[in-house]
Amino acid sequence: MDAVIARIIRERRASGIDAGDLLSMLLLAVDEGQRMTDQQARDEAMTLFMAGYETSSNAMAWTWSLLAQNPDAEAQLHAELDRVLAGLPPTLNDLARLTYTDWVIKESLRLYPPAHGFGRQAVRRVEIGGRVLPKGSIIFIYPYLVQRDPRWFNQPDAFKPER
């Protein structure tokens, strides 16, 4: 997989073609006056590829599990879907009216984020929480921990779509 992506990046850079796709966006992106290296573009492409592998199915599974454990929330969700959709398949125009559905999805993602953690590299020296991290340091962020922190959420482990 790594070799295939590296080859595609080399070929795309050599051609100079903007195909209007995600890879072109990565290769043409400029941060602080510089474009991504081939390695950075490969890393981003791999992250995006791997992130799309199980994230949607996990998000749906956790949402169904939370609804099964919270029958009042499930009933409220079904009532909204029945009222707004009236038995028809949803359309893009319906999304704005599916408020509770949106809350259910966001609360499920807060409790069980599809990306358990991700890393970033400090592009300059930075101080975080009183600690100095030199340029090039790898910083890991864990949404699961942040989103269950009682400083930010009342009853952080509870499923409360209306929050």
Short mmCIF file of N, CA and C in Angstrom, two decimals:
data_model
loop_
_atom_site.label_atom_id
_atom_site.label_comp_id
_atom_site.label_asym_id
_atom_site.label_seq_id
_atom_site.Cartn_x
_atom_site.Cartn_y
_atom_site.Cartn_z
N MET A 1 0.83 -1.18 0.00
CA MET A 1 0.00 0.00 0.00
C MET A 1 0.88 1.25 0.00
N ASP A 2 1.88 1.23 0.87
CA ASP A 2 2.78 2.38 0.98
C ASP A 2 3.47 2.66 -0.35
N ALA A 3 3.96 1.61 -1.00
CA ALA A 3 4.67 1.77 -2.28
C ALA A 3 3.73 2.30 -3.36
N VAL A 4 2.50 1.84 -3.36
CA VAL A 4 1.53 2.29 -4.37
C VAL A 4 1.23 3.77 -4.19
N ILE A 5 0.99 4.19 -2.95
CA ILE A 5 0.70 5.60 -2.71
C ILE A 5 1.91 6.46 -3.04
N ALA A 6 3.11 6.01 -2.68
CA ALA A 6 4.33 6.76 -3.00
C ALA A 6 4.49 6.91 -4.51
N ARG A 7 4.21 5.85 -5.26
CA ARG A 7 4.32 5.91 -6.73
C ARG A 7 3.30 6.90 -7.30
N ILE A 8 2.08 6.85 -6.81
CA ILE A 8 1.04 7.76 -7.31
C ILE A 8 1.42 9.21 -7.02
N ILE A 9 1.96 9.47 -5.84
CA ILE A 9 2.39 10.84 -5.49
C ILE A 9 3.50 11.29 -6.43
N ARG A 10 4.50 10.43 -6.67
CA ARG A 10 5.59 10.79 -7.58
C ARG A 10 5.05 11.10 -8.98
N GLU A 11 4.16 10.23 -9.47
CA GLU A 11 3.60 10.43 -10.81
C GLU A 11 2.78 11.71 -10.88
N ARG A 12 2.00 11.98 -9.86
CA ARG A 12 1.17 13.17 -9.85
C ARG A 12 2.02 14.43 -9.81
N ARG A 13 3.07 14.42 -8.99
CA ARG A 13 3.97 15.59 -8.92
C ARG A 13 4.65 15.81 -10.28
N ALA A 14 5.09 14.71 -10.89
CA ALA A 14 5.79 14.82 -12.18
C ALA A 14 4.86 15.37 -13.26
N SER A 15 3.59 14.98 -13.23
CA SER A 15 2.66 15.43 -14.27
C SER A 15 2.22 16.87 -14.05
N GLY A 16 2.19 17.32 -12.78
CA GLY A 16 1.75 18.67 -12.48
C GLY A 16 0.26 18.89 -12.68
N ILE A 17 -0.48 17.83 -12.88
CA ILE A 17 -1.92 17.93 -13.15
C ILE A 17 -2.69 18.10 -11.84
N ASP A 18 -3.62 19.06 -11.84
CA ASP A 18 -4.55 19.21 -10.73
C ASP A 18 -5.81 18.46 -11.12
N ALA A 19 -5.97 17.25 -10.57
CA ALA A 19 -7.10 16.40 -10.92
C ALA A 19 -8.37 16.78 -10.16
N GLY A 20 -8.27 17.79 -9.30
CA GLY A 20 -9.44 18.22 -8.54
C GLY A 20 -9.85 17.22 -7.47
N ASP A 21 -8.94 16.34 -7.09
CA ASP A 21 -9.26 15.34 -6.07
C ASP A 21 -8.50 15.64 -4.78
N LEU A 22 -8.69 14.79 -3.80
CA LEU A 22 -8.06 14.99 -2.50
C LEU A 22 -6.54 14.97 -2.59
N LEU A 23 -5.98 14.09 -3.38
CA LEU A 23 -4.52 14.04 -3.51
C LEU A 23 -3.99 15.34 -4.09
N SER A 24 -4.66 15.88 -5.08
CA SER A 24 -4.24 17.17 -5.65
C SER A 24 -4.29 18.26 -4.58
N MET A 25 -5.34 18.24 -3.78
CA MET A 25 -5.44 19.24 -2.71
C MET A 25 -4.27 19.12 -1.74
N LEU A 26 -3.90 17.90 -1.39
CA LEU A 26 -2.77 17.70 -0.49
C LEU A 26 -1.47 18.19 -1.12
N LEU A 27 -1.27 17.85 -2.38
CA LEU A 27 -0.01 18.20 -3.05
C LEU A 27 0.09 19.70 -3.32
N LEU A 28 -1.03 20.38 -3.46
CA LEU A 28 -1.03 21.81 -3.76
C LEU A 28 -1.14 22.67 -2.51
N ALA A 29 -1.46 22.07 -1.37
CA ALA A 29 -1.62 22.83 -0.12
C ALA A 29 -0.31 23.51 0.26
N VAL A 30 -0.43 24.73 0.79
CA VAL A 30 0.74 25.49 1.23
C VAL A 30 0.53 25.87 2.69
N ASP A 31 1.52 25.55 3.52
CA ASP A 31 1.48 25.90 4.93
C ASP A 31 2.76 26.63 5.26
N GLU A 32 2.62 27.83 5.76
CA GLU A 32 3.76 28.68 6.08
C GLU A 32 4.71 28.79 4.89
N GLY A 33 4.12 28.96 3.71
CA GLY A 33 4.89 29.19 2.50
C GLY A 33 5.49 27.95 1.86
N GLN A 34 5.24 26.78 2.41
CA GLN A 34 5.83 25.56 1.85
C GLN A 34 4.77 24.52 1.55
N ARG A 35 5.03 23.76 0.50
CA ARG A 35 4.16 22.64 0.16
C ARG A 35 4.56 21.42 0.99
N MET A 36 3.66 20.45 1.07
CA MET A 36 3.97 19.20 1.76
C MET A 36 5.07 18.45 1.03
N THR A 37 5.89 17.77 1.80
CA THR A 37 6.86 16.86 1.19
C THR A 37 6.09 15.63 0.72
N ASP A 38 6.75 14.80 -0.09
CA ASP A 38 6.11 13.55 -0.51
C ASP A 38 5.76 12.69 0.70
N GLN A 39 6.64 12.67 1.70
CA GLN A 39 6.39 11.88 2.91
C GLN A 39 5.17 12.40 3.66
N GLN A 40 5.05 13.73 3.79
CA GLN A 40 3.90 14.30 4.48
C GLN A 40 2.61 14.00 3.71
N ALA A 41 2.65 14.13 2.39
CA ALA A 41 1.47 13.83 1.58
C ALA A 41 1.09 12.36 1.71
N ARG A 42 2.08 11.48 1.72
CA ARG A 42 1.83 10.05 1.89
C ARG A 42 1.20 9.77 3.25
N ASP A 43 1.74 10.41 4.29
CA ASP A 43 1.21 10.21 5.64
C ASP A 43 -0.25 10.66 5.73
N GLU A 44 -0.54 11.82 5.15
CA GLU A 44 -1.92 12.32 5.17
C GLU A 44 -2.85 11.41 4.38
N ALA A 45 -2.41 10.97 3.21
CA ALA A 45 -3.23 10.08 2.38
C ALA A 45 -3.50 8.77 3.11
N MET A 46 -2.49 8.21 3.76
CA MET A 46 -2.66 6.96 4.51
C MET A 46 -3.63 7.16 5.68
N THR A 47 -3.49 8.29 6.37
CA THR A 47 -4.39 8.58 7.49
C THR A 47 -5.83 8.65 7.01
N LEU A 48 -6.05 9.36 5.92
CA LEU A 48 -7.41 9.49 5.39
C LEU A 48 -7.95 8.15 4.91
N PHE A 49 -7.11 7.37 4.28
CA PHE A 49 -7.54 6.06 3.79
C PHE A 49 -7.91 5.16 4.96
N MET A 50 -7.04 5.10 5.95
CA MET A 50 -7.28 4.22 7.09
C MET A 50 -8.44 4.73 7.95
N ALA A 51 -8.58 6.04 8.06
CA ALA A 51 -9.66 6.61 8.87
C ALA A 51 -11.03 6.26 8.30
N GLY A 52 -11.12 6.08 7.01
CA GLY A 52 -12.39 5.75 6.39
C GLY A 52 -12.72 4.28 6.43
N TYR A 53 -11.83 3.47 6.93
CA TYR A 53 -12.01 2.02 6.89
C TYR A 53 -13.09 1.53 7.84
N GLU A 54 -12.98 1.88 9.11
CA GLU A 54 -13.94 1.36 10.09
C GLU A 54 -14.71 2.45 10.82
N THR A 55 -14.39 3.70 10.59
CA THR A 55 -14.98 4.76 11.40
C THR A 55 -16.49 4.84 11.27
N SER A 56 -17.01 4.75 10.07
CA SER A 56 -18.46 4.87 9.88
C SER A 56 -19.20 3.71 10.53
N SER A 57 -18.72 2.50 10.33
CA SER A 57 -19.41 1.35 10.93
C SER A 57 -19.33 1.38 12.45
N ASN A 58 -18.19 1.79 12.99
CA ASN A 58 -18.07 1.89 14.45
C ASN A 58 -19.00 2.97 15.00
N ALA A 59 -19.07 4.10 14.32
CA ALA A 59 -19.95 5.18 14.77
C ALA A 59 -21.40 4.72 14.78
N MET A 60 -21.82 4.02 13.74
CA MET A 60 -23.20 3.53 13.70
C MET A 60 -23.44 2.49 14.79
N ALA A 61 -22.51 1.59 14.99
CA ALA A 61 -22.68 0.54 16.00
C ALA A 61 -22.80 1.15 17.40
N TRP A 62 -21.94 2.14 17.72
CA TRP A 62 -22.02 2.77 19.04
C TRP A 62 -23.32 3.54 19.19
N THR A 63 -23.77 4.19 18.12
CA THR A 63 -25.03 4.94 18.20
C THR A 63 -26.19 4.00 18.48
N TRP A 64 -26.26 2.87 17.76
CA TRP A 64 -27.34 1.91 18.00
C TRP A 64 -27.25 1.35 19.41
N SER A 65 -26.05 1.08 19.89
CA SER A 65 -25.87 0.55 21.24
C SER A 65 -26.36 1.55 22.28
N LEU A 66 -25.98 2.81 22.12
CA LEU A 66 -26.42 3.84 23.07
C LEU A 66 -27.94 4.00 23.05
N LEU A 67 -28.52 3.96 21.86
CA LEU A 67 -29.98 4.08 21.77
C LEU A 67 -30.67 2.88 22.42
N ALA A 68 -30.11 1.69 22.24
CA ALA A 68 -30.68 0.49 22.86
C ALA A 68 -30.63 0.57 24.38
N GLN A 69 -29.62 1.25 24.91
CA GLN A 69 -29.48 1.39 26.36
C GLN A 69 -30.28 2.57 26.92
N ASN A 70 -30.79 3.41 26.02
CA ASN A 70 -31.52 4.62 26.42
C ASN A 70 -32.84 4.69 25.67
N PRO A 71 -33.84 3.91 26.11
CA PRO A 71 -35.09 3.82 25.36
C PRO A 71 -35.84 5.14 25.20
N ASP A 72 -35.70 6.06 26.15
CA ASP A 72 -36.36 7.37 26.00
C ASP A 72 -35.76 8.13 24.82
N ALA A 73 -34.44 8.10 24.70
CA ALA A 73 -33.77 8.76 23.58
C ALA A 73 -34.16 8.10 22.27
N GLU A 74 -34.23 6.77 22.27
CA GLU A 74 -34.62 6.05 21.06
C GLU A 74 -36.04 6.42 20.65
N ALA A 75 -36.95 6.51 21.62
CA ALA A 75 -38.34 6.87 21.31
C ALA A 75 -38.42 8.29 20.75
N GLN A 76 -37.64 9.20 21.33
CA GLN A 76 -37.65 10.58 20.85
C GLN A 76 -37.08 10.66 19.43
N LEU A 77 -36.05 9.89 19.15
CA LEU A 77 -35.48 9.85 17.80
C LEU A 77 -36.51 9.33 16.80
N HIS A 78 -37.17 8.22 17.12
CA HIS A 78 -38.17 7.66 16.22
C HIS A 78 -39.33 8.63 16.00
N ALA A 79 -39.73 9.33 17.06
CA ALA A 79 -40.83 10.30 16.94
C ALA A 79 -40.44 11.42 15.97
N GLU A 80 -39.20 11.90 16.09
CA GLU A 80 -38.76 12.96 15.18
C GLU A 80 -38.70 12.45 13.74
N LEU A 81 -38.15 11.26 13.54
CA LEU A 81 -38.06 10.70 12.19
C LEU A 81 -39.45 10.50 11.59
N ASP A 82 -40.39 10.01 12.38
CA ASP A 82 -41.76 9.82 11.89
C ASP A 82 -42.41 11.16 11.53
N ARG A 83 -42.22 12.17 12.40
CA ARG A 83 -42.81 13.48 12.17
C ARG A 83 -42.22 14.18 10.94
N VAL A 84 -40.90 14.19 10.84
CA VAL A 84 -40.23 14.94 9.76
C VAL A 84 -40.30 14.20 8.43
N LEU A 85 -40.05 12.91 8.45
CA LEU A 85 -39.97 12.15 7.20
C LEU A 85 -41.31 11.60 6.73
N ALA A 86 -42.23 11.41 7.65
CA ALA A 86 -43.57 10.90 7.31
C ALA A 86 -43.50 9.65 6.45
N GLY A 87 -42.57 8.75 6.78
CA GLY A 87 -42.47 7.48 6.07
C GLY A 87 -41.71 7.53 4.76
N LEU A 88 -41.21 8.69 4.37
CA LEU A 88 -40.46 8.84 3.12
C LEU A 88 -38.96 8.76 3.39
N PRO A 89 -38.16 8.42 2.37
CA PRO A 89 -36.70 8.44 2.56
C PRO A 89 -36.23 9.87 2.81
N PRO A 90 -35.20 10.05 3.63
CA PRO A 90 -34.71 11.40 3.90
C PRO A 90 -34.05 12.03 2.67
N THR A 91 -34.16 13.35 2.59
CA THR A 91 -33.49 14.12 1.54
C THR A 91 -32.58 15.14 2.22
N LEU A 92 -31.74 15.79 1.44
CA LEU A 92 -30.87 16.83 2.00
C LEU A 92 -31.69 17.93 2.66
N ASN A 93 -32.84 18.24 2.11
CA ASN A 93 -33.69 19.29 2.68
C ASN A 93 -34.22 18.92 4.06
N ASP A 94 -34.31 17.64 4.36
CA ASP A 94 -34.81 17.19 5.66
C ASP A 94 -33.78 17.35 6.78
N LEU A 95 -32.51 17.35 6.43
CA LEU A 95 -31.45 17.32 7.45
C LEU A 95 -31.57 18.46 8.46
N ALA A 96 -31.88 19.65 8.01
CA ALA A 96 -31.97 20.80 8.91
C ALA A 96 -33.09 20.64 9.93
N ARG A 97 -34.09 19.84 9.61
CA ARG A 97 -35.23 19.64 10.52
C ARG A 97 -35.04 18.43 11.43
N LEU A 98 -33.99 17.67 11.24
CA LEU A 98 -33.72 16.48 12.06
C LEU A 98 -32.77 16.85 13.21
N THR A 99 -33.21 17.79 14.02
CA THR A 99 -32.39 18.34 15.10
C THR A 99 -31.99 17.28 16.13
N TYR A 100 -32.96 16.53 16.61
CA TYR A 100 -32.65 15.53 17.63
C TYR A 100 -31.76 14.43 17.06
N THR A 101 -31.99 14.07 15.82
CA THR A 101 -31.14 13.08 15.15
C THR A 101 -29.69 13.56 15.14
N ASP A 102 -29.50 14.83 14.82
CA ASP A 102 -28.16 15.43 14.81
C ASP A 102 -27.55 15.37 16.21
N TRP A 103 -28.34 15.67 17.22
CA TRP A 103 -27.84 15.63 18.60
C TRP A 103 -27.42 14.21 18.99
N VAL A 104 -28.22 13.22 18.60
CA VAL A 104 -27.91 11.82 18.91
C VAL A 104 -26.57 11.42 18.29
N ILE A 105 -26.39 11.77 17.04
CA ILE A 105 -25.14 11.42 16.34
C ILE A 105 -23.95 12.11 17.00
N LYS A 106 -24.08 13.41 17.28
CA LYS A 106 -22.97 14.15 17.88
C LYS A 106 -22.63 13.64 19.28
N GLU A 107 -23.65 13.29 20.06
CA GLU A 107 -23.40 12.78 21.40
C GLU A 107 -22.74 11.41 21.35
N SER A 108 -23.16 10.59 20.42
CA SER A 108 -22.53 9.28 20.24
C SER A 108 -21.06 9.45 19.85
N LEU A 109 -20.79 10.38 18.94
CA LEU A 109 -19.40 10.63 18.53
C LEU A 109 -18.57 11.23 19.67
N ARG A 110 -19.21 12.01 20.54
CA ARG A 110 -18.49 12.55 21.70
C ARG A 110 -18.08 11.41 22.63
N LEU A 111 -19.00 10.50 22.90
CA LEU A 111 -18.71 9.40 23.82
C LEU A 111 -17.77 8.36 23.22
N TYR A 112 -17.92 8.10 21.94
CA TYR A 112 -17.11 7.06 21.28
C TYR A 112 -16.55 7.61 19.96
N PRO A 113 -15.56 8.49 20.06
CA PRO A 113 -14.99 9.07 18.83
C PRO A 113 -14.34 8.01 17.96
N PRO A 114 -14.58 8.07 16.66
CA PRO A 114 -14.01 7.07 15.75
C PRO A 114 -12.48 7.07 15.75
N ALA A 115 -11.87 8.23 15.95
CA ALA A 115 -10.41 8.30 16.04
C ALA A 115 -10.06 8.41 17.52
N HIS A 116 -9.52 7.32 18.08
CA HIS A 116 -9.22 7.30 19.51
C HIS A 116 -8.10 8.26 19.86
N GLY A 117 -7.23 8.50 18.94
CA GLY A 117 -6.12 9.41 19.17
C GLY A 117 -5.43 9.71 17.86
N PHE A 118 -4.80 10.84 17.80
CA PHE A 118 -4.05 11.18 16.60
C PHE A 118 -2.87 12.05 16.99
N GLY A 119 -1.85 11.99 16.18
CA GLY A 119 -0.63 12.73 16.46
C GLY A 119 -0.41 13.87 15.49
N ARG A 120 0.26 14.86 15.99
CA ARG A 120 0.68 15.99 15.16
C ARG A 120 2.11 16.33 15.54
N GLN A 121 2.81 16.95 14.62
CA GLN A 121 4.19 17.35 14.87
C GLN A 121 4.22 18.86 15.04
N ALA A 122 4.84 19.32 16.12
CA ALA A 122 4.96 20.76 16.37
C ALA A 122 5.82 21.39 15.28
N VAL A 123 5.27 22.40 14.61
CA VAL A 123 6.01 23.07 13.54
C VAL A 123 6.91 24.18 14.08
N ARG A 124 6.72 24.50 15.36
CA ARG A 124 7.59 25.48 16.02
C ARG A 124 7.60 25.15 17.51
N ARG A 125 8.52 25.75 18.24
CA ARG A 125 8.58 25.58 19.70
C ARG A 125 7.28 26.13 20.28
N VAL A 126 6.69 25.38 21.23
CA VAL A 126 5.41 25.80 21.79
C VAL A 126 5.36 25.43 23.27
N GLU A 127 4.62 26.21 24.05
CA GLU A 127 4.40 25.89 25.46
C GLU A 127 2.95 25.49 25.63
N ILE A 128 2.74 24.31 26.21
CA ILE A 128 1.39 23.80 26.46
C ILE A 128 1.34 23.36 27.92
N GLY A 129 0.43 23.94 28.66
CA GLY A 129 0.26 23.54 30.06
C GLY A 129 1.52 23.71 30.88
N GLY A 130 2.30 24.74 30.58
CA GLY A 130 3.52 24.99 31.34
C GLY A 130 4.72 24.16 30.91
N ARG A 131 4.55 23.34 29.90
CA ARG A 131 5.67 22.53 29.39
C ARG A 131 6.07 23.02 28.01
N VAL A 132 7.36 23.14 27.81
CA VAL A 132 7.87 23.59 26.52
C VAL A 132 8.15 22.37 25.64
N LEU A 133 7.58 22.40 24.46
CA LEU A 133 7.82 21.33 23.48
C LEU A 133 8.64 21.92 22.34
N PRO A 134 9.79 21.34 22.06
CA PRO A 134 10.61 21.87 20.97
C PRO A 134 9.98 21.60 19.61
N LYS A 135 10.38 22.38 18.64
CA LYS A 135 9.95 22.15 17.27
C LYS A 135 10.26 20.70 16.90
N GLY A 136 9.32 20.06 16.22
CA GLY A 136 9.51 18.67 15.81
C GLY A 136 8.94 17.65 16.79
N SER A 137 8.53 18.12 17.97
CA SER A 137 7.95 17.19 18.96
C SER A 137 6.66 16.59 18.41
N ILE A 138 6.41 15.35 18.76
CA ILE A 138 5.17 14.69 18.39
C ILE A 138 4.18 14.88 19.54
N ILE A 139 3.01 15.38 19.21
CA ILE A 139 1.97 15.64 20.20
C ILE A 139 0.80 14.71 19.90
N PHE A 140 0.36 13.95 20.90
CA PHE A 140 -0.79 13.07 20.73
C PHE A 140 -2.00 13.67 21.41
N ILE A 141 -3.11 13.64 20.72
CA ILE A 141 -4.37 14.17 21.23
C ILE A 141 -5.35 13.00 21.31
N TYR A 142 -6.03 12.88 22.43
CA TYR A 142 -6.97 11.78 22.64
C TYR A 142 -8.38 12.34 22.88
N PRO A 143 -9.19 12.44 21.81
CA PRO A 143 -10.54 12.98 21.96
C PRO A 143 -11.35 12.25 23.03
N TYR A 144 -11.18 10.95 23.15
CA TYR A 144 -11.94 10.17 24.13
C TYR A 144 -11.75 10.74 25.53
N LEU A 145 -10.51 11.10 25.88
CA LEU A 145 -10.24 11.64 27.22
C LEU A 145 -10.77 13.05 27.37
N VAL A 146 -10.56 13.88 26.37
CA VAL A 146 -11.02 15.27 26.43
C VAL A 146 -12.53 15.32 26.54
N GLN A 147 -13.21 14.50 25.76
CA GLN A 147 -14.67 14.55 25.68
C GLN A 147 -15.36 13.87 26.87
N ARG A 148 -14.59 13.27 27.75
CA ARG A 148 -15.16 12.68 28.98
C ARG A 148 -14.60 13.38 30.22
N ASP A 149 -14.06 14.55 30.02
CA ASP A 149 -13.48 15.32 31.12
C ASP A 149 -14.59 16.14 31.80
N PRO A 150 -14.79 15.97 33.12
CA PRO A 150 -15.85 16.70 33.81
C PRO A 150 -15.66 18.22 33.82
N ARG A 151 -14.46 18.69 33.47
CA ARG A 151 -14.28 20.14 33.36
C ARG A 151 -15.06 20.70 32.17
N TRP A 152 -15.29 19.86 31.17
CA TRP A 152 -15.94 20.33 29.94
C TRP A 152 -17.37 19.84 29.79
N PHE A 153 -17.70 18.74 30.47
CA PHE A 153 -19.04 18.16 30.31
C PHE A 153 -19.59 17.74 31.67
N ASN A 154 -20.81 18.18 31.97
CA ASN A 154 -21.52 17.71 33.15
C ASN A 154 -21.94 16.26 32.89
N GLN A 155 -21.71 15.39 33.85
CA GLN A 155 -21.97 13.95 33.68
C GLN A 155 -21.37 13.47 32.35
N PRO A 156 -20.05 13.53 32.23
CA PRO A 156 -19.39 13.27 30.95
C PRO A 156 -19.58 11.86 30.39
N ASP A 157 -19.87 10.89 31.25
CA ASP A 157 -20.04 9.52 30.76
C ASP A 157 -21.48 9.19 30.40
N ALA A 158 -22.38 10.13 30.63
CA ALA A 158 -23.80 9.90 30.35
C ALA A 158 -24.13 10.27 28.90
N PHE A 159 -25.03 9.50 28.31
CA PHE A 159 -25.54 9.76 26.96
C PHE A 159 -26.69 10.75 27.08
N LYS A 160 -26.44 12.00 26.71
CA LYS A 160 -27.44 13.07 26.80
C LYS A 160 -27.45 13.85 25.50
N PRO A 161 -28.20 13.39 24.52
CA PRO A 161 -28.20 14.06 23.21
C PRO A 161 -28.58 15.54 23.28
N GLU A 162 -29.40 15.91 24.25
CA GLU A 162 -29.87 17.30 24.33
C GLU A 162 -28.85 18.27 24.90
N ARG A 163 -27.64 17.80 25.25
CA ARG A 163 -26.67 18.72 25.87
C ARG A 163 -26.32 19.89 24.98
#
